[in-house]
Amino acid sequence: MKTSILIMAAALLISLNFCGQEVKDLPSGVKTAFTQKFPNATGVKWGKENAKEWEAEFKMAGKDYSANFDNAGAWMETEYKISANEIPDAVKSAIAKEFAGYKTDESEVSETAKGKVYEFAFSKGEVKMEAAFDLNGKLISKETLKEENEKPEK
């Protein structure tokens, strides 16, 4: 029992140490760019997405957001979840046609320099799909997932 507690305590300390290193290494240009783009953000938590990209998770206007910046501070993408009543009618119509009989598991907006898209995760029994639509309901991408939590097949 004491061994289990010691192992859990050590794991917690190690994980806190790794989190602290990521925030400490945050380039000042990334932090400045984030603050300028999202001045009303609260509860900001930073993480390293990959060697060239930082991700901030935060709250704004009561919603959970994530935003990605490159190492130089250039904004790349912002994502946030939306409810069914926030989906434009044209997108709802396209979903009804393209994914009849599917359950919507997740709905979110993804914004990049190229514009805004609506991204969804759908399921029907064992079949899992992901799709993206533009503001007018045009299907941009559609992918079948091999298994839950796996990368989409292309």
C-alpha positions in Angstrom: 0.0 0.0 0.0 2.8 2.4 0.9 4.6 1.5 -2.3 1.5 2.3 -4.3 1.1 5.7 -2.7 4.8 6.5 -3.2 4.6 5.5 -6.9 1.5 7.7 -7.4 3.1 10.6 -5.6 6.3 10.3 -7.7 4.2 10.1 -10.9 2.3 13.2 -9.9 5.5 15.2 -9.2 7.1 14.1 -12.5 3.9 15.1 -14.5 3.8 18.5 -12.8 7.5 19.0 -13.6 6.9 18.3 -17.3 3.9 20.7 -17.5 6.0 23.4 -15.8 8.8 23.0 -18.4 6.4 23.5 -21.3 5.0 26.8 -19.9 8.5 28.0 -18.9 9.7 27.4 -22.5 6.9 29.3 -24.1 8.4 31.8 -26.6 7.5 35.4 -25.7 6.3 36.0 -29.3 3.7 33.2 -28.9 2.4 34.6 -25.6 2.3 38.2 -27.0 0.4 37.0 -30.2 -2.1 35.0 -28.1 -2.7 38.0 -25.8 -3.4 40.3 -28.7 -5.7 37.8 -30.5 -7.6 36.7 -27.3 -7.5 39.6 -24.8 -10.5 38.2 -22.9 -9.2 34.7 -22.5 -9.2 33.2 -19.0 -7.8 30.0 -17.5 -5.1 29.7 -20.2 -3.1 26.4 -20.2 -0.2 26.0 -22.6 1.1 22.8 -24.1 3.5 21.8 -26.9 1.5 20.4 -29.8 4.7 19.3 -31.6 8.2 20.7 -32.2 6.9 23.6 -34.2 3.6 24.4 -32.6 2.1 25.5 -29.3 -1.5 25.0 -28.2 -3.4 27.2 -25.7 -6.5 25.8 -24.0 -8.7 28.5 -22.5 -12.2 29.9 -21.7 -13.8 32.8 -23.4 -17.4 33.9 -23.3 -18.3 30.8 -21.3 -16.9 28.4 -23.9 -13.8 26.1 -24.0 -11.4 27.1 -26.8 -8.1 25.8 -28.1 -5.8 27.9 -30.3 -2.5 26.9 -32.0 0.5 29.1 -32.8 3.8 28.4 -34.5 7.1 29.0 -32.6 7.3 32.5 -34.1 3.9 33.4 -32.8 1.9 33.2 -36.0 -1.7 32.1 -35.3 -2.6 28.8 -37.0 -6.1 27.7 -35.8 -8.8 28.1 -33.2 -11.3 25.5 -32.3 -14.4 25.5 -30.0 -17.3 23.3 -29.4 -20.8 24.4 -30.5 -24.3 23.2 -29.6 -26.9 22.0 -32.1 -28.7 25.3 -32.2 -25.5 27.1 -33.2 -25.2 25.1 -36.4 -26.3 27.1 -39.5 -29.4 25.8 -41.2 -27.5 25.0 -44.5 -25.1 22.8 -42.6 -28.0 21.1 -40.7 -29.6 20.3 -44.1 -26.4 18.9 -45.5 -25.9 16.7 -42.4 -29.5 15.4 -42.7 -28.8 14.4 -46.3 -25.3 13.1 -46.0 -25.5 11.4 -42.5 -29.1 10.3 -42.3 -29.4 7.8 -39.4 -26.1 8.9 -37.8 -25.8 10.4 -34.3 -23.8 13.6 -33.9 -21.2 12.9 -31.2 -19.3 16.1 -31.4 -19.7 19.5 -33.1 -17.1 22.2 -33.3 -16.0 25.2 -35.3 -12.5 25.4 -36.7 -11.1 28.8 -37.8 -7.9 29.3 -39.8 -6.6 32.0 -42.0 -8.5 30.3 -44.8 -11.9 30.7 -43.0 -14.3 28.9 -40.8 -15.5 25.3 -41.1 -17.9 23.2 -39.1 -16.4 19.9 -38.0 -18.4 16.9 -36.7 -17.9 13.4 -35.4 -20.7 11.0 -36.2 -21.6 7.4 -35.3 -24.0 4.8 -36.5 -23.5 1.5 -34.6 -19.9 0.6 -34.9 -19.3 3.0 -37.8 -17.5 6.3 -36.8 -17.1 9.2 -39.2 -15.7 12.7 -39.2 -16.7 15.4 -41.6 -16.3 19.1 -42.2 -18.7 21.5 -43.9 -18.3 25.1 -45.0 -20.7 27.9 -43.9 -23.0 27.1 -46.9 -23.3 23.4 -46.1 -20.9 22.2 -48.7 -19.1 18.9 -47.7 -15.4 19.7 -47.5 -14.1 16.4 -46.1 -15.5 13.0 -45.0 -13.5 10.3 -43.4 -14.3 6.9 -41.8 -12.4 6.1 -38.6 -10.9 2.7 -38.4 -11.7 2.4 -34.6 -12.6 4.9 -32.0 -9.7 7.1 -31.1 -7.7 6.2 -34.2 -6.7 8.4 -37.0 -9.1 8.7 -40.0 -8.6 6.6 -43.1 -7.9 8.7 -46.2 
